Amino acid sequence: MSTNRTFTMIKPDAFGAGNAGAILKMIEEAGFKLVAMKITQLSGEAAGKFYAVHQARPFYKDLCAYMSSGPIIAAILEKENAVADFRKLIGATNPADAAEGTIRKLYATSIEANAVHGSDSDENAAIEGSFFFSEMEKVGV
Ligand code: ATP
Ligand code: MG
């Protein structure tokens, strides 16, 4: 069963390049509603916790440094079939493989600096949303 929420981050490359507004417009035009949103910056430690699942991967250290290198937007999004539909909207991890018209095809600069994050399961969407937001910060249940 799929739930109707996912979690996203506009990563430091896209935020720093001034693409946050254009990306949020694409997200809203694709039918996602904003449930919670904030601008913040991860510490290296917080990035390490968020991406702990990738701890054993060779790119983990670089990923944590990159994700804590500048401000991001964190947001919870609502739509029917949110997790799968959002992964489709953002495109493949490596922008070179991302389909035309996807957010990563348009705005990512490398496999690491790939503009946006999207949760990969309903369970992780809930965990990741709660990493950034308290219940009080979420609207429109
Ligand atoms: P995300 O979880 O950010 O939505 P994803 O699910 O498409 O991305 P993951 O495999 O979960 O991809 O990797 C998490 C992040 O780690 C990627 O988005 C990217 O920033 C970075 N990453 C993944 N693979 C590599 C790699 N081979 N080299 C460098 N960075 C990588
Ligand atoms: Mg992932």
PDB file of C-alpha atoms and ligand atoms in Angstrom:
ATOM      1  CA  MET A   1       0.000   0.000   0.000  1.00  0.00           C
ATOM      2  CA  SER A   2       1.374   3.427  -0.855  1.00  0.00           C
ATOM      3  CA  THR A   3       0.834   6.478   1.302  1.00  0.00           C
ATOM      4  CA  ASN A   4       0.358   9.982  -0.006  1.00  0.00           C
ATOM      5  CA  ARG A   5       3.461  11.720   1.320  1.00  0.00           C
ATOM      6  CA  THR A   6       7.098  11.973   0.392  1.00  0.00           C
ATOM      7  CA  PHE A   7      10.070  13.992   1.580  1.00  0.00           C
ATOM      8  CA  THR A   8      12.403  16.116  -0.543  1.00  0.00           C
ATOM      9  CA  MET A   9      15.448  18.337  -0.230  1.00  0.00           C
ATOM     10  CA  ILE A  10      16.579  20.942  -2.736  1.00  0.00           C
ATOM     11  CA  LYS A  11      20.292  20.263  -2.387  1.00  0.00           C
ATOM     12  CA  PRO A  12      23.091  22.867  -1.941  1.00  0.00           C
ATOM     13  CA  ASP A  13      24.029  22.976  -5.645  1.00  0.00           C
ATOM     14  CA  ALA A  14      20.504  23.812  -6.817  1.00  0.00           C
ATOM     15  CA  PHE A  15      19.762  26.162  -3.924  1.00  0.00           C
ATOM     16  CA  GLY A  16      23.082  27.972  -4.381  1.00  0.00           C
ATOM     17  CA  ALA A  17      22.521  28.354  -8.119  1.00  0.00           C
ATOM     18  CA  GLY A  18      19.201  30.109  -7.471  1.00  0.00           C
ATOM     19  CA  ASN A  19      17.078  27.261  -8.856  1.00  0.00           C
ATOM     20  CA  ALA A  20      14.922  26.649  -5.768  1.00  0.00           C
ATOM     21  CA  GLY A  21      11.979  28.683  -7.063  1.00  0.00           C
ATOM     22  CA  ALA A  22      11.961  26.989 -10.472  1.00  0.00           C
ATOM     23  CA  ILE A  23      12.174  23.538  -8.872  1.00  0.00           C
ATOM     24  CA  LEU A  24       9.354  24.282  -6.414  1.00  0.00           C
ATOM     25  CA  LYS A  25       7.247  25.498  -9.367  1.00  0.00           C
ATOM     26  CA  MET A  26       7.833  22.183 -11.172  1.00  0.00           C
ATOM     27  CA  ILE A  27       6.892  20.280  -8.010  1.00  0.00           C
ATOM     28  CA  GLU A  28       3.641  22.223  -7.565  1.00  0.00           C
ATOM     29  CA  GLU A  29       2.763  21.997 -11.269  1.00  0.00           C
ATOM     30  CA  ALA A  30       3.171  18.218 -11.037  1.00  0.00           C
ATOM     31  CA  GLY A  31       0.392  18.202  -8.442  1.00  0.00           C
ATOM     32  CA  PHE A  32       2.327  17.983  -5.181  1.00  0.00           C
ATOM     33  CA  LYS A  33       1.101  20.067  -2.249  1.00  0.00           C
ATOM     34  CA  LEU A  34       3.525  21.499   0.305  1.00  0.00           C
ATOM     35  CA  VAL A  35       2.827  20.069   3.766  1.00  0.00           C
ATOM     36  CA  ALA A  36       5.930  21.508   5.474  1.00  0.00           C
ATOM     37  CA  MET A  37       8.937  23.460   4.235  1.00  0.00           C
ATOM     38  CA  LYS A  38      12.049  25.151   5.622  1.00  0.00           C
ATOM     39  CA  ILE A  39      15.402  26.573   4.580  1.00  0.00           C
ATOM     40  CA  THR A  40      18.161  25.103   6.719  1.00  0.00           C
ATOM     41  CA  GLN A  41      21.766  23.932   6.589  1.00  0.00           C
ATOM     42  CA  LEU A  42      22.852  20.471   7.715  1.00  0.00           C
ATOM     43  CA  SER A  43      25.923  20.063   9.900  1.00  0.00           C
ATOM     44  CA  GLY A  44      28.364  17.392   8.725  1.00  0.00           C
ATOM     45  CA  GLU A  45      27.124  15.241  11.594  1.00  0.00           C
ATOM     46  CA  ALA A  46      23.460  15.657  10.651  1.00  0.00           C
ATOM     47  CA  ALA A  47      24.211  14.852   7.005  1.00  0.00           C
ATOM     48  CA  GLY A  48      26.021  11.728   8.226  1.00  0.00           C
ATOM     49  CA  LYS A  49      22.948  10.654  10.167  1.00  0.00           C
ATOM     50  CA  PHE A  50      20.568  11.381   7.300  1.00  0.00           C
ATOM     51  CA  TYR A  51      22.642   9.334   4.832  1.00  0.00           C
ATOM     52  CA  ALA A  52      23.748   6.665   7.365  1.00  0.00           C
ATOM     53  CA  VAL A  53      22.353   3.992   5.015  1.00  0.00           C
ATOM     54  CA  HIS A  54      25.216   4.862   2.612  1.00  0.00           C
ATOM     55  CA  GLN A  55      27.922   4.676   5.315  1.00  0.00           C
ATOM     56  CA  ALA A  56      29.784   1.823   3.626  1.00  0.00           C
ATOM     57  CA  ARG A  57      29.779   3.423   0.163  1.00  0.00           C
ATOM     58  CA  PRO A  58      32.978   5.041  -1.189  1.00  0.00           C
ATOM     59  CA  PHE A  59      31.200   8.362  -1.799  1.00  0.00           C
ATOM     60  CA  TYR A  60      29.776   8.686   1.756  1.00  0.00           C
ATOM     61  CA  LYS A  61      32.324  11.173   3.123  1.00  0.00           C
ATOM     62  CA  ASP A  62      32.141  13.411   0.057  1.00  0.00           C
ATOM     63  CA  LEU A  63      28.348  13.197   0.104  1.00  0.00           C
ATOM     64  CA  CYS A  64      28.192  14.376   3.740  1.00  0.00           C
ATOM     65  CA  ALA A  65      30.628  17.237   3.024  1.00  0.00           C
ATOM     66  CA  TYR A  66      28.619  18.265  -0.027  1.00  0.00           C
ATOM     67  CA  MET A  67      25.227  18.039   1.698  1.00  0.00           C
ATOM     68  CA  SER A  68      26.481  20.244   4.553  1.00  0.00           C
ATOM     69  CA  SER A  69      28.245  22.741   2.250  1.00  0.00           C
ATOM     70  CA  GLY A  70      25.398  25.244   1.993  1.00  0.00           C
ATOM     71  CA  PRO A  71      21.713  25.922   2.613  1.00  0.00           C
ATOM     72  CA  ILE A  72      19.032  23.497   1.467  1.00  0.00           C
ATOM     73  CA  ILE A  73      15.247  23.455   1.375  1.00  0.00           C
ATOM     74  CA  ALA A  74      13.638  20.517   3.168  1.00  0.00           C
ATOM     75  CA  ALA A  75       9.977  19.804   2.441  1.00  0.00           C
ATOM     76  CA  ILE A  76       7.214  17.263   2.930  1.00  0.00           C
ATOM     77  CA  LEU A  77       4.989  16.824  -0.132  1.00  0.00           C
ATOM     78  CA  GLU A  78       1.521  15.363  -0.532  1.00  0.00           C
ATOM     79  CA  LYS A  79       0.001  13.692  -3.573  1.00  0.00           C
ATOM     80  CA  GLU A  80      -1.562  10.355  -4.396  1.00  0.00           C
ATOM     81  CA  ASN A  81       1.249   7.812  -4.963  1.00  0.00           C
ATOM     82  CA  ALA A  82       3.700  10.471  -3.772  1.00  0.00           C
ATOM     83  CA  VAL A  83       6.917   8.443  -3.420  1.00  0.00           C
ATOM     84  CA  ALA A  84       6.860   6.804  -6.856  1.00  0.00           C
ATOM     85  CA  ASP A  85       5.491   9.849  -8.697  1.00  0.00           C
ATOM     86  CA  PHE A  86       8.131  12.104  -7.161  1.00  0.00           C
ATOM     87  CA  ARG A  87      10.976   9.725  -8.092  1.00  0.00           C
ATOM     88  CA  LYS A  88       9.638   9.891 -11.648  1.00  0.00           C
ATOM     89  CA  LEU A  89       9.582  13.705 -11.562  1.00  0.00           C
ATOM     90  CA  ILE A  90      13.194  13.988 -10.327  1.00  0.00           C
ATOM     91  CA  GLY A  91      14.728  11.384 -12.675  1.00  0.00           C
ATOM     92  CA  ALA A  92      17.715   9.059 -12.335  1.00  0.00           C
ATOM     93  CA  THR A  93      20.445   9.636  -9.708  1.00  0.00           C
ATOM     94  CA  ASN A  94      22.994  10.413 -12.414  1.00  0.00           C
ATOM     95  CA  PRO A  95      21.731  13.379 -14.468  1.00  0.00           C
ATOM     96  CA  ALA A  96      23.410  11.847 -17.532  1.00  0.00           C
ATOM     97  CA  ASP A  97      20.838   9.019 -17.277  1.00  0.00           C
ATOM     98  CA  ALA A  98      17.883  11.208 -16.269  1.00  0.00           C
ATOM     99  CA  ALA A  99      14.927  11.423 -18.645  1.00  0.00           C
ATOM    100  CA  GLU A 100      14.180  14.639 -20.552  1.00  0.00           C
ATOM    101  CA  GLY A 101      12.038  17.059 -18.586  1.00  0.00           C
ATOM    102  CA  THR A 102      12.985  15.686 -15.162  1.00  0.00           C
ATOM    103  CA  ILE A 103      14.301  17.981 -12.434  1.00  0.00           C
ATOM    104  CA  ARG A 104      17.710  16.319 -12.415  1.00  0.00           C
ATOM    105  CA  LYS A 105      18.013  16.485 -16.211  1.00  0.00           C
ATOM    106  CA  LEU A 106      17.300  20.208 -16.037  1.00  0.00           C
ATOM    107  CA  TYR A 107      19.181  21.239 -12.905  1.00  0.00           C
ATOM    108  CA  ALA A 108      21.669  18.599 -11.667  1.00  0.00           C
ATOM    109  CA  THR A 109      25.347  19.102 -12.427  1.00  0.00           C
ATOM    110  CA  SER A 110      26.792  15.671 -11.450  1.00  0.00           C
ATOM    111  CA  ILE A 111      25.881  12.320  -9.898  1.00  0.00           C
ATOM    112  CA  GLU A 112      26.692  13.841  -6.492  1.00  0.00           C
ATOM    113  CA  ALA A 113      25.402  17.382  -6.980  1.00  0.00           C
ATOM    114  CA  ASN A 114      22.099  16.154  -8.336  1.00  0.00           C
ATOM    115  CA  ALA A 115      19.811  19.024  -7.323  1.00  0.00           C
ATOM    116  CA  VAL A 116      17.151  17.159  -5.320  1.00  0.00           C
ATOM    117  CA  HIS A 117      16.511  14.294  -2.949  1.00  0.00           C
ATOM    118  CA  GLY A 118      13.420  12.110  -3.060  1.00  0.00           C
ATOM    119  CA  SER A 119      12.503   9.392  -0.543  1.00  0.00           C
ATOM    120  CA  ASP A 120      12.712   5.850  -1.901  1.00  0.00           C
ATOM    121  CA  SER A 121       9.894   4.279   0.158  1.00  0.00           C
ATOM    122  CA  ASP A 122       6.881   5.235   2.260  1.00  0.00           C
ATOM    123  CA  GLU A 123       8.721   4.114   5.374  1.00  0.00           C
ATOM    124  CA  ASN A 124      11.753   6.295   4.613  1.00  0.00           C
ATOM    125  CA  ALA A 125       9.530   9.230   3.641  1.00  0.00           C
ATOM    126  CA  ALA A 126       8.048   9.181   7.160  1.00  0.00           C
ATOM    127  CA  ILE A 127      11.448   8.776   8.844  1.00  0.00           C
ATOM    128  CA  GLU A 128      13.055  11.537   6.754  1.00  0.00           C
ATOM    129  CA  GLY A 129      10.141  13.950   7.212  1.00  0.00           C
ATOM    130  CA  SER A 130      10.371  13.491  10.969  1.00  0.00           C
ATOM    131  CA  PHE A 131      14.134  14.097  10.839  1.00  0.00           C
ATOM    132  CA  PHE A 132      13.392  17.710   9.846  1.00  0.00           C
ATOM    133  CA  PHE A 133       9.873  18.499  11.082  1.00  0.00           C
ATOM    134  CA  SER A 134       7.848  18.073  14.258  1.00  0.00           C
ATOM    135  CA  GLU A 135       4.158  17.116  14.039  1.00  0.00           C
ATOM    136  CA  MET A 136       3.238  20.754  14.771  1.00  0.00           C
ATOM    137  CA  GLU A 137       5.090  21.950  11.668  1.00  0.00           C
ATOM    138  CA  LYS A 138       3.078  19.759   9.295  1.00  0.00           C
ATOM    139  CA  VAL A 139      -0.172  21.141   7.882  1.00  0.00           C
ATOM    140  CA  GLY A 140      -3.192  19.769   6.067  1.00  0.00           C
ATOM    141  CA  VAL A 141      -3.366  16.196   7.323  1.00  0.00           C
TER     142      VAL A 141
HETATM  143  P1  ATP B   1      18.590  10.658  -3.089  1.00  0.00           P
HETATM  144  O1  ATP B   1      18.578   9.626  -1.983  1.00  0.00           O
HETATM  145  O2  ATP B   1      19.420  11.878  -2.753  1.00  0.00           O
HETATM  146  O3  ATP B   1      17.201  11.025  -3.550  1.00  0.00           O
HETATM  147  P2  ATP B   1      19.013   8.585  -5.009  1.00  0.00           P
HETATM  148  O4  ATP B   1      18.034   7.822  -4.191  1.00  0.00           O
HETATM  149  O5  ATP B   1      18.712   8.800  -6.448  1.00  0.00           O
HETATM  150  O6  ATP B   1      19.278  10.022  -4.363  1.00  0.00           O
HETATM  151  P3  ATP B   1      21.104   7.150  -3.650  1.00  0.00           P
HETATM  152  O7  ATP B   1      21.673   5.884  -4.168  1.00  0.00           O
HETATM  153  O8  ATP B   1      20.168   7.104  -2.490  1.00  0.00           O
HETATM  154  O9  ATP B   1      20.449   7.925  -4.887  1.00  0.00           O
HETATM  155  O10 ATP B   1      22.345   8.092  -3.289  1.00  0.00           O
HETATM  156  C1  ATP B   1      22.196   9.191  -2.408  1.00  0.00           C
HETATM  157  C2  ATP B   1      22.984  10.366  -2.952  1.00  0.00           C
HETATM  158  O11 ATP B   1      24.378  10.047  -2.911  1.00  0.00           O
HETATM  159  C3  ATP B   1      22.729  10.692  -4.432  1.00  0.00           C
HETATM  160  O12 ATP B   1      21.597  11.462  -4.651  1.00  0.00           O
HETATM  161  C4  ATP B   1      23.989  11.445  -4.781  1.00  0.00           C
HETATM  162  O13 ATP B   1      23.955  12.788  -4.276  1.00  0.00           O
HETATM  163  C5  ATP B   1      25.038  10.654  -4.005  1.00  0.00           C
HETATM  164  N1  ATP B   1      25.617   9.580  -4.829  1.00  0.00           N
HETATM  165  C6  ATP B   1      25.039   8.415  -5.212  1.00  0.00           C
HETATM  166  N2  ATP B   1      25.859   7.658  -5.969  1.00  0.00           N
HETATM  167  C7  ATP B   1      26.999   8.370  -6.047  1.00  0.00           C
HETATM  168  C8  ATP B   1      28.267   8.142  -6.689  1.00  0.00           C
HETATM  169  N3  ATP B   1      28.496   7.036  -7.385  1.00  0.00           N
HETATM  170  N4  ATP B   1      29.217   9.115  -6.568  1.00  0.00           N
HETATM  171  C9  ATP B   1      29.011  10.237  -5.863  1.00  0.00           C
HETATM  172  N5  ATP B   1      27.846  10.510  -5.225  1.00  0.00           N
HETATM  173  C10 ATP B   1      26.860   9.606  -5.328  1.00  0.00           C
HETATM  174 MG    MG B   2      18.181   7.582  -2.080  1.00  0.00          MG
END
